mmCIF file of C-alpha atoms in Angstrom:
data_model
loop_
_atom_site.group_PDB
_atom_site.id
_atom_site.type_symbol
_atom_site.label_atom_id
_atom_site.label_comp_id
_atom_site.label_asym_id
_atom_site.label_seq_id
_atom_site.Cartn_x
_atom_site.Cartn_y
_atom_site.Cartn_z
ATOM 1 C CA MET G 1 16.338 -11.939 -47.105
ATOM 2 C CA PRO G 2 14.026 -12.263 -44.063
ATOM 3 C CA ALA G 3 14.935 -10.275 -40.995
ATOM 4 C CA LEU G 4 16.650 -12.193 -38.239
ATOM 5 C CA THR G 5 14.681 -12.586 -35.029
ATOM 6 C CA VAL G 6 16.797 -11.944 -31.985
ATOM 7 C CA THR G 7 15.657 -13.910 -28.941
ATOM 8 C CA THR G 8 16.809 -12.383 -25.683
ATOM 9 C CA GLU G 9 17.834 -14.364 -22.637
ATOM 10 C CA SER G 10 14.640 -13.314 -20.857
ATOM 11 C CA GLN G 11 12.558 -14.555 -23.793
ATOM 12 C CA ASN G 12 14.388 -17.880 -23.704
ATOM 13 C CA GLN G 13 13.700 -18.141 -19.990
ATOM 14 C CA ALA G 14 10.028 -17.369 -20.520
ATOM 15 C CA ILE G 15 9.732 -20.042 -23.215
ATOM 16 C CA GLN G 16 11.528 -22.577 -21.035
ATOM 17 C CA ALA G 17 9.371 -21.751 -18.011
ATOM 18 C CA THR G 18 6.161 -21.935 -20.046
ATOM 19 C CA THR G 19 7.127 -25.394 -21.331
ATOM 20 C CA ILE G 20 7.819 -26.583 -17.775
ATOM 21 C CA VAL G 21 4.442 -25.345 -16.561
ATOM 22 C CA ARG G 22 2.544 -27.008 -19.399
ATOM 23 C CA LYS G 23 4.378 -30.323 -18.949
ATOM 24 C CA PHE G 24 4.745 -30.666 -15.192
ATOM 25 C CA ALA G 25 2.425 -28.312 -13.259
ATOM 26 C CA HIS G 26 -0.747 -29.519 -11.574
ATOM 27 C CA LEU G 27 -3.879 -28.487 -13.476
ATOM 28 C CA ARG G 28 -4.937 -26.224 -10.578
ATOM 29 C CA ASP G 29 -1.682 -24.262 -10.878
ATOM 30 C CA GLN G 30 -1.202 -23.997 -14.637
ATOM 31 C CA ALA G 31 -3.401 -20.983 -15.366
ATOM 32 C CA LEU G 32 -1.962 -19.020 -12.441
ATOM 33 C CA LEU G 33 1.673 -19.763 -13.306
ATOM 34 C CA LEU G 34 1.159 -18.929 -16.989
ATOM 35 C CA ALA G 35 -0.572 -15.671 -16.023
ATOM 36 C CA LEU G 36 2.314 -14.734 -13.715
ATOM 37 C CA LEU G 37 4.747 -15.276 -16.589
ATOM 38 C CA GLU G 38 2.653 -13.320 -19.085
ATOM 39 C CA TYR G 39 1.564 -10.368 -16.973
ATOM 40 C CA ALA G 40 4.567 -9.658 -14.752
ATOM 41 C CA PRO G 41 4.911 -5.896 -15.275
ATOM 42 C CA ASN G 42 8.493 -5.627 -16.545
ATOM 43 C CA GLU G 43 11.435 -7.682 -17.804
ATOM 44 C CA LYS G 44 13.028 -8.083 -14.380
ATOM 45 C CA ALA G 45 9.717 -9.291 -12.940
ATOM 46 C CA LYS G 46 9.233 -11.787 -15.770
ATOM 47 C CA ALA G 47 12.777 -13.079 -15.226
ATOM 48 C CA ASN G 48 12.107 -13.451 -11.479
ATOM 49 C CA VAL G 49 9.010 -15.567 -12.064
ATOM 50 C CA ALA G 50 10.660 -17.607 -14.828
ATOM 51 C CA HIS G 51 13.686 -18.314 -12.630
ATOM 52 C CA LYS G 52 11.528 -19.760 -9.856
ATOM 53 C CA ILE G 53 9.682 -21.983 -12.318
ATOM 54 C CA ILE G 54 12.854 -23.185 -14.057
ATOM 55 C CA GLN G 55 14.344 -24.165 -10.704
ATOM 56 C CA CYS G 56 11.243 -26.272 -10.094
ATOM 57 C CA GLY G 57 11.623 -27.865 -13.509
ATOM 58 C CA ASP G 58 15.126 -28.973 -12.572
ATOM 59 C CA SER G 59 13.740 -30.366 -9.315
ATOM 60 C CA TYR G 60 11.030 -32.279 -11.172
ATOM 61 C CA ARG G 61 13.521 -33.867 -13.536
ATOM 62 C CA ALA G 62 15.723 -34.887 -10.613
ATOM 63 C CA GLU G 63 13.012 -36.121 -8.259
ATOM 64 C CA GLY G 64 9.816 -36.448 -10.321
ATOM 65 C CA ASP G 65 7.927 -34.270 -7.827
ATOM 66 C CA SER G 66 5.621 -31.459 -9.046
ATOM 67 C CA ARG G 67 5.006 -30.026 -5.585
ATOM 68 C CA CYS G 68 7.681 -27.379 -6.146
ATOM 69 C CA LEU G 69 5.598 -25.803 -8.917
ATOM 70 C CA SER G 70 2.544 -25.810 -6.645
ATOM 71 C CA GLN G 71 4.617 -24.085 -3.989
ATOM 72 C CA VAL G 72 5.622 -21.352 -6.446
ATOM 73 C CA ALA G 73 1.998 -20.836 -7.503
ATOM 74 C CA ASP G 74 0.839 -20.680 -3.896
ATOM 75 C CA PHE G 75 3.711 -18.362 -2.936
ATOM 76 C CA PHE G 76 2.435 -15.700 -5.328
ATOM 77 C CA TRP G 77 -1.244 -16.437 -4.680
ATOM 78 C CA ARG G 78 -0.969 -16.189 -0.885
ATOM 79 C CA ASN G 79 1.564 -13.368 -0.762
ATOM 80 C CA VAL G 80 0.436 -11.168 -3.665
ATOM 81 C CA ILE G 81 -3.105 -11.797 -4.905
ATOM 82 C CA LEU G 82 -4.842 -12.634 -1.616
ATOM 83 C CA PRO G 83 -3.289 -9.887 0.571
ATOM 84 C CA VAL G 84 -3.826 -7.112 -1.992
ATOM 85 C CA ARG G 85 -7.423 -8.194 -2.588
ATOM 86 C CA VAL G 86 -8.224 -8.738 1.094
ATOM 87 C CA THR G 87 -6.689 -5.496 2.359
ATOM 88 C CA GLY G 88 -7.646 -3.252 -0.563
ATOM 89 C CA GLY G 89 -10.052 -0.540 0.532
ATOM 90 C CA LYS G 90 -9.075 -0.838 4.207
ATOM 91 C CA THR G 91 -7.622 2.670 4.418
ATOM 92 C CA PRO G 92 -9.043 4.199 7.603
ATOM 93 C CA GLU G 93 -10.637 7.637 7.584
ATOM 94 C CA PRO G 94 -8.774 9.700 10.196
ATOM 95 C CA ARG G 95 -11.538 12.291 10.356
ATOM 96 C CA SER G 96 -14.137 9.749 11.453
ATOM 97 C CA ARG G 97 -14.269 7.537 14.487
ATOM 98 C CA LEU G 98 -12.140 4.395 14.273
ATOM 99 C CA SER G 99 -15.240 2.239 14.586
ATOM 100 C CA GLN G 100 -16.439 3.704 11.276
ATOM 101 C CA SER G 101 -13.105 3.432 9.512
ATOM 102 C CA GLY G 102 -11.307 0.620 7.767
ATOM 103 C CA LEU G 103 -10.244 -0.555 11.228
ATOM 104 C CA SER G 104 -12.726 -2.505 13.279
ATOM 105 C CA SER G 105 -12.271 -0.980 16.704
ATOM 106 C CA ALA G 106 -10.221 1.423 18.756
ATOM 107 C CA GLY G 107 -8.399 -1.591 20.152
ATOM 108 C CA ASP G 108 -7.000 -2.266 16.704
ATOM 109 C CA VAL G 109 -4.576 0.648 17.084
ATOM 110 C CA ARG G 110 -2.022 -0.295 19.685
ATOM 111 C CA SER G 111 1.424 0.897 18.737
ATOM 112 C CA PRO G 112 2.632 4.510 18.424
ATOM 113 C CA ALA G 113 3.855 3.729 14.884
ATOM 114 C CA GLU G 114 0.418 2.567 13.811
ATOM 115 C CA THR G 115 -1.249 5.587 15.410
ATOM 116 C CA GLU G 116 1.208 7.922 13.666
ATOM 117 C CA ALA G 117 0.594 6.250 10.279
ATOM 118 C CA ILE G 118 -3.150 6.741 10.637
ATOM 119 C CA ASN G 119 -2.815 10.324 11.857
ATOM 120 C CA ASP G 120 -0.589 11.110 8.856
ATOM 121 C CA LEU G 121 -3.466 10.165 6.584
ATOM 122 C CA LYS G 122 -5.350 13.414 7.150
ATOM 123 C CA THR G 123 -2.591 15.476 5.522
ATOM 124 C CA VAL G 124 -2.058 12.884 2.779
ATOM 125 C CA ILE G 125 -5.766 12.762 1.908
ATOM 126 C CA GLU G 126 -6.091 16.545 1.797
ATOM 127 C CA THR G 127 -2.919 17.005 -0.279
ATOM 128 C CA ALA G 128 -3.821 14.220 -2.739
ATOM 129 C CA ALA G 129 -7.348 15.579 -3.174
ATOM 130 C CA ALA G 130 -5.957 19.036 -3.925
ATOM 131 C CA ARG G 131 -3.375 17.576 -6.319
ATOM 132 C CA ASP G 132 -6.133 15.730 -8.201
ATOM 133 C CA ASN G 133 -8.387 18.822 -8.226
ATOM 134 C CA HIS G 134 -10.942 17.109 -5.958
ATOM 135 C CA ARG G 135 -11.954 14.823 -8.802
ATOM 136 C CA CYS G 136 -11.827 11.126 -9.534
ATOM 137 C CA VAL G 137 -8.800 10.831 -11.802
ATOM 138 C CA ILE G 138 -10.576 8.167 -13.874
ATOM 139 C CA SER G 139 -14.233 9.199 -14.136
ATOM 140 C CA GLY G 140 -13.599 12.941 -13.788
ATOM 141 C CA LYS G 141 -16.439 13.313 -11.280
ATOM 142 C CA LEU G 142 -16.101 16.186 -8.831
ATOM 143 C CA ASP G 143 -16.400 15.712 -5.079
ATOM 144 C CA PRO G 144 -19.418 17.855 -4.064
ATOM 145 C CA GLU G 145 -17.676 18.767 -0.800
ATOM 146 C CA SER G 146 -15.171 20.805 -2.817
ATOM 147 C CA ILE G 147 -17.891 23.158 -4.023
ATOM 148 C CA ALA G 148 -17.901 24.757 -0.589
ATOM 149 C CA SER G 149 -14.243 25.708 -1.001
ATOM 150 C CA GLY G 150 -14.911 28.221 -3.784
ATOM 151 C CA PRO G 151 -15.703 28.511 -7.499
ATOM 152 C CA GLU G 152 -12.132 27.698 -8.544
ATOM 153 C CA ALA G 153 -12.844 24.049 -7.685
ATOM 154 C CA LEU G 154 -15.214 23.954 -10.654
ATOM 155 C CA SER G 155 -12.803 25.497 -13.144
ATOM 156 C CA VAL G 156 -12.119 22.208 -14.958
ATOM 157 C CA PRO G 157 -15.072 20.637 -16.816
ATOM 158 C CA GLY G 158 -16.210 17.459 -15.136
ATOM 159 C CA ASN G 159 -18.591 14.578 -15.541
ATOM 160 C CA GLY G 160 -20.970 15.154 -12.661
ATOM 161 C CA LEU G 161 -20.688 14.923 -8.903
ATOM 162 C CA GLU G 162 -19.781 12.009 -6.648
ATOM 163 C CA VAL G 163 -18.105 11.720 -3.277
ATOM 164 C CA THR G 164 -14.438 10.834 -3.690
ATOM 165 C CA ARG G 165 -12.057 8.773 -1.608
ATOM 166 C CA VAL G 166 -8.288 8.625 -1.611
ATOM 167 C CA ALA G 167 -7.102 5.063 -2.197
ATOM 168 C CA HIS G 168 -3.689 3.538 -1.609
ATOM 169 C CA ILE G 169 -2.303 1.766 -4.678
ATOM 170 C CA ILE G 170 -0.260 -0.622 -2.546
ATOM 171 C CA PRO G 171 -2.721 -1.102 0.343
ATOM 172 C CA PHE G 172 -2.306 0.884 3.543
ATOM 173 C CA SER G 173 -2.951 -2.263 5.599
ATOM 174 C CA LEU G 174 0.261 -3.830 4.290
ATOM 175 C CA ARG G 175 2.363 -1.255 6.137
ATOM 176 C CA ASP G 176 5.023 -2.848 8.309
ATOM 177 C CA SER G 177 4.007 -3.405 11.892
ATOM 178 C CA SER G 178 5.513 -4.700 15.099
ATOM 179 C CA ARG G 179 2.367 -6.607 15.988
ATOM 180 C CA ALA G 180 2.475 -10.399 16.190
ATOM 181 C CA THR G 181 -0.429 -10.687 13.751
ATOM 182 C CA SER G 182 1.714 -9.157 11.016
ATOM 183 C CA GLY G 183 3.957 -12.222 10.780
ATOM 184 C CA HIS G 184 3.159 -12.765 7.095
ATOM 185 C CA LEU G 185 4.164 -9.240 6.052
ATOM 186 C CA PRO G 186 7.848 -9.947 5.287
ATOM 187 C CA SER G 187 6.817 -12.721 2.870
ATOM 188 C CA ILE G 188 4.186 -10.472 1.315
ATOM 189 C CA TRP G 189 6.629 -7.634 0.666
ATOM 190 C CA SER G 190 9.217 -10.080 -0.682
ATOM 191 C CA ALA G 191 6.665 -11.558 -3.101
ATOM 192 C CA LEU G 192 5.437 -8.130 -4.193
ATOM 193 C CA GLU G 193 8.998 -7.051 -4.976
ATOM 194 C CA CYS G 194 9.665 -10.308 -6.822
ATOM 195 C CA PHE G 195 6.529 -10.118 -8.968
ATOM 196 C CA GLY G 196 6.814 -6.344 -9.392
ATOM 197 C CA GLY G 197 10.494 -6.404 -10.299
ATOM 198 C CA ILE G 198 10.940 -3.251 -8.214
ATOM 199 C CA ASP G 199 12.213 -2.132 -4.810
ATOM 200 C CA LEU G 200 9.267 -1.334 -2.522
ATOM 201 C CA GLY G 201 11.331 -0.538 0.557
ATOM 202 C CA ALA G 202 10.274 3.122 0.421
ATOM 203 C CA LEU G 203 6.662 2.123 1.145
ATOM 204 C CA MET G 204 7.295 0.249 4.366
ATOM 205 C CA HIS G 205 6.483 1.796 7.726
ATOM 206 C CA GLY G 206 5.282 5.393 7.264
ATOM 207 C CA GLY G 207 6.244 5.329 3.595
ATOM 208 C CA ILE G 208 2.988 3.611 2.743
ATOM 209 C CA ASN G 209 1.393 7.079 2.950
ATOM 210 C CA SER G 210 3.676 8.571 0.295
ATOM 211 C CA LEU G 211 1.775 10.815 -2.106
ATOM 212 C CA ASP G 212 2.919 8.753 -5.072
ATOM 213 C CA ASN G 213 1.129 5.736 -3.530
ATOM 214 C CA VAL G 214 -2.296 7.365 -3.306
ATOM 215 C CA ILE G 215 -4.907 8.284 -5.898
ATOM 216 C CA THR G 216 -8.265 10.088 -5.779
ATOM 217 C CA LEU G 217 -11.225 8.015 -6.970
ATOM 218 C CA SER G 218 -14.993 8.333 -6.845
ATOM 219 C CA ALA G 219 -16.683 6.047 -4.319
ATOM 220 C CA THR G 220 -17.845 3.771 -7.136
ATOM 221 C CA VAL G 221 -14.489 3.534 -8.897
ATOM 222 C CA HIS G 222 -12.739 3.160 -5.522
ATOM 223 C CA ARG G 223 -14.772 0.035 -4.798
ATOM 224 C CA TYR G 224 -13.874 -1.668 -8.062
ATOM 225 C CA PHE G 225 -10.258 -0.474 -7.993
ATOM 226 C CA THR G 226 -9.692 -2.055 -4.566
ATOM 227 C CA GLU G 227 -11.595 -5.182 -5.624
ATOM 228 C CA LEU G 228 -9.136 -5.545 -8.535
ATOM 229 C CA GLN G 229 -11.751 -4.898 -11.208
ATOM 230 C CA VAL G 230 -10.442 -1.492 -12.365
ATOM 231 C CA ALA G 231 -6.807 -0.604 -13.013
ATOM 232 C CA LEU G 232 -4.618 1.930 -14.766
ATOM 233 C CA GLU G 233 -2.001 0.505 -17.131
ATOM 234 C CA PRO G 234 0.864 2.829 -18.115
ATOM 235 C CA ILE G 235 1.048 3.570 -21.842
ATOM 236 C CA PRO G 236 4.682 3.323 -23.020
ATOM 237 C CA GLU G 237 6.359 6.539 -24.151
ATOM 238 C CA SER G 238 3.410 8.610 -22.849
ATOM 239 C CA PRO G 239 4.273 9.980 -19.393
ATOM 240 C CA ASN G 240 1.434 9.898 -16.858
ATOM 241 C CA THR G 241 -0.960 8.510 -19.480
ATOM 242 C CA TYR G 242 -2.813 5.296 -18.756
ATOM 243 C CA ALA G 243 -5.163 2.828 -20.389
ATOM 244 C CA VAL G 244 -8.182 2.143 -18.179
ATOM 245 C CA ARG G 245 -8.604 -1.616 -17.746
ATOM 246 C CA THR G 246 -11.731 -3.280 -16.362
ATOM 247 C CA TRP G 247 -12.809 -6.830 -15.505
ATOM 248 C CA GLY G 248 -15.887 -8.581 -14.193
ATOM 249 C CA LYS G 249 -19.572 -8.021 -14.894
ATOM 250 C CA VAL G 250 -20.027 -4.482 -13.548
ATOM 251 C CA ALA G 251 -16.790 -2.501 -13.985
ATOM 252 C CA PRO G 252 -16.799 -2.662 -17.825
ATOM 253 C CA ARG G 253 -20.284 -1.087 -17.741
ATOM 254 C CA LEU G 254 -19.332 1.953 -15.655
ATOM 255 C CA GLY G 255 -18.760 4.070 -18.759
ATOM 256 C CA LEU G 256 -15.168 4.891 -17.854
ATOM 257 C CA PRO G 257 -12.897 6.476 -20.468
ATOM 258 C CA LYS G 258 -10.473 4.294 -22.403
ATOM 259 C CA THR G 259 -7.472 6.418 -21.435
ATOM 260 C CA VAL G 260 -6.673 9.072 -18.850
ATOM 261 C CA LYS G 261 -3.796 11.491 -18.341
ATOM 262 C CA LEU G 262 -2.951 12.302 -14.732
ATOM 263 C CA LEU G 263 -2.255 15.957 -13.984
ATOM 264 C CA SER G 264 -1.279 17.742 -10.798
ATOM 265 C CA THR G 265 -2.707 21.088 -9.719
ATOM 266 C CA ALA G 266 -0.075 21.206 -6.972
ATOM 267 C CA PRO G 267 3.437 21.417 -8.499
ATOM 268 C CA ASP G 268 5.124 20.107 -5.359
ATOM 269 C CA ALA G 269 2.852 17.056 -5.033
ATOM 270 C CA PRO G 270 4.113 14.017 -6.977
ATOM 271 C CA LEU G 271 1.671 12.145 -9.186
ATOM 272 C CA PRO G 272 0.856 8.463 -8.580
ATOM 273 C CA ASN G 273 3.894 6.310 -9.265
ATOM 274 C CA PRO G 274 3.507 4.501 -12.618
ATOM 275 C CA THR G 275 5.443 1.470 -11.360
ATOM 276 C CA TYR G 276 2.984 1.028 -8.477
ATOM 277 C CA LEU G 277 0.037 1.369 -10.862
ATOM 278 C CA ALA G 278 1.653 -1.099 -13.273
ATOM 279 C CA LEU G 279 2.054 -3.598 -10.428
ATOM 280 C CA HIS G 280 -1.572 -3.127 -9.355
ATOM 281 C CA CYS G 281 -2.729 -3.667 -12.943
ATOM 282 C CA ALA G 282 -0.577 -6.782 -13.309
ATOM 283 C CA ILE G 283 -2.073 -8.225 -10.118
ATOM 284 C CA CYS G 284 -5.549 -7.617 -11.531
ATOM 285 C CA ARG G 285 -4.626 -9.366 -14.779
ATOM 286 C CA VAL G 286 -3.190 -12.390 -12.978
ATOM 287 C CA LEU G 287 -6.247 -12.706 -10.735
ATOM 288 C CA TRP G 288 -8.675 -12.703 -13.641
ATOM 289 C CA ALA G 289 -6.572 -15.178 -15.643
ATOM 290 C CA SER G 290 -5.800 -17.501 -12.713
ATOM 291 C CA ALA G 291 -8.896 -19.756 -12.897
ATOM 292 C CA ARG G 292 -9.104 -19.460 -9.101
ATOM 293 C CA GLY G 293 -12.152 -17.214 -8.982
ATOM 294 C CA GLU G 294 -14.299 -19.669 -7.024
ATOM 295 C CA GLU G 295 -11.518 -20.238 -4.510
ATOM 296 C CA LEU G 296 -11.195 -16.499 -3.955
ATOM 297 C CA LYS G 297 -14.958 -16.123 -3.591
ATOM 298 C CA ASP G 298 -15.043 -18.807 -0.892
ATOM 299 C CA VAL G 299 -12.155 -17.149 0.958
ATOM 300 C CA LEU G 300 -13.878 -13.752 0.857
ATOM 301 C CA ASP G 301 -17.174 -15.284 2.018
ATOM 302 C CA ASP G 302 -15.375 -16.833 4.982
ATOM 303 C CA LEU G 303 -13.729 -13.510 5.819
ATOM 304 C CA GLU G 304 -17.100 -11.763 5.810
ATOM 305 C CA GLU G 305 -18.403 -14.212 8.392
ATOM 306 C CA VAL G 306 -15.267 -13.956 10.504
ATOM 307 C CA ALA G 307 -15.315 -10.151 10.416
ATOM 308 C CA MET G 308 -18.799 -10.174 11.948
ATOM 309 C CA LEU G 309 -17.867 -12.646 14.679
ATOM 310 C CA ALA G 310 -14.304 -11.784 15.595
ATOM 311 C CA SER G 311 -13.436 -9.341 18.359
ATOM 312 C CA ASP G 312 -10.386 -8.223 16.404
ATOM 313 C CA GLY G 313 -11.104 -7.827 12.699
ATOM 314 C CA SER G 314 -7.773 -6.183 11.950
ATOM 315 C CA SER G 315 -6.382 -6.343 8.452
ATOM 316 C CA ALA G 316 -3.415 -8.415 9.610
ATOM 317 C CA ASN G 317 -5.774 -11.004 11.061
ATOM 318 C CA LEU G 318 -7.796 -11.021 7.843
ATOM 319 C CA ILE G 319 -4.610 -11.760 5.889
ATOM 320 C CA ASN G 320 -3.808 -14.649 8.219
ATOM 321 C CA ILE G 321 -7.307 -16.106 7.884
ATOM 322 C CA ALA G 322 -7.278 -15.746 4.086
ATOM 323 C CA ILE G 323 -3.931 -17.551 3.838
ATOM 324 C CA TYR G 324 -4.995 -20.394 6.142
ATOM 325 C CA ARG G 325 -8.280 -20.757 4.265
ATOM 326 C CA SER G 326 -6.322 -20.963 1.020
ATOM 327 C CA LEU G 327 -4.232 -23.782 2.484
ATOM 328 C CA ALA G 328 -7.391 -25.871 2.736
ATOM 329 C CA PHE G 329 -7.893 -25.597 -1.025
ATOM 330 C CA SER G 330 -4.373 -26.812 -1.803
ATOM 331 C CA ARG G 331 -4.862 -29.842 0.468
ATOM 332 C CA VAL G 332 -8.123 -30.701 -1.268
ATOM 333 C CA GLU G 333 -6.553 -30.394 -4.719
ATOM 334 C CA ALA G 334 -3.387 -32.306 -3.812
#
């Protein structure tokens, strides 16, 4: 007798939502919505996305209007994919002048809370680097600056030398702020929690600098990690062990290992949070499956021009510009 297949409520919701997308969604939105359903990082996240889509299906049947599905697609695109991509890699270097950091000018730091968050980075960077043994946790390359600290820095076999940087998994620039230009942040955090299926309240304000939200990477890997071309995907039932995922033309050719196990050389320093890494990986997967690559490229090209011309190139302003530029695409496609 064949085994019975048990379909859970969440699976039923996913099937129902997928059918709605294929039948009613605008062609521009289909790939993105299907990717959100497939790659949401856990069952709660999948249910969240499915619920939003099913509500739109009910609206379509009642009113014959597919704009609700476009609004769901754009909600996640503008509040998850765009902000994480735009602000990734914007962590300022507290040891260098602000004009050389991820911030554009000294005028970009105005509130005591923002100044405190940036000043906290020095301790976070030093502690995370020590925790990760001054090596890129993915490539294994040793930061040459650590050689000056003594021979014990070379005690673990490595794969060569390269300057390292400490990256935020959930970007530093998404920290909560009292500035007017941060008006989109509540929507961004709400969307991240919805798609992640997790509570991210601990990361707001100064919590963005939590040790479990930072990771040591070589300069090369850091670039592709923040550009959503490299990610770590948790391997079930294997604590702190991750599959290395890559996308694009360059990242798959970096010669990175297929799996890595994160270890701490500082017992009191927590390792990167697997739920944050799972969310980052899911965002990468959705981006590369969304069929909106050209749209993103145009947005990033516009931001590059604006950053050179604007007097205030703060990350919050870049988010605003990216969202407004994205609005132009939806009007064209409508």
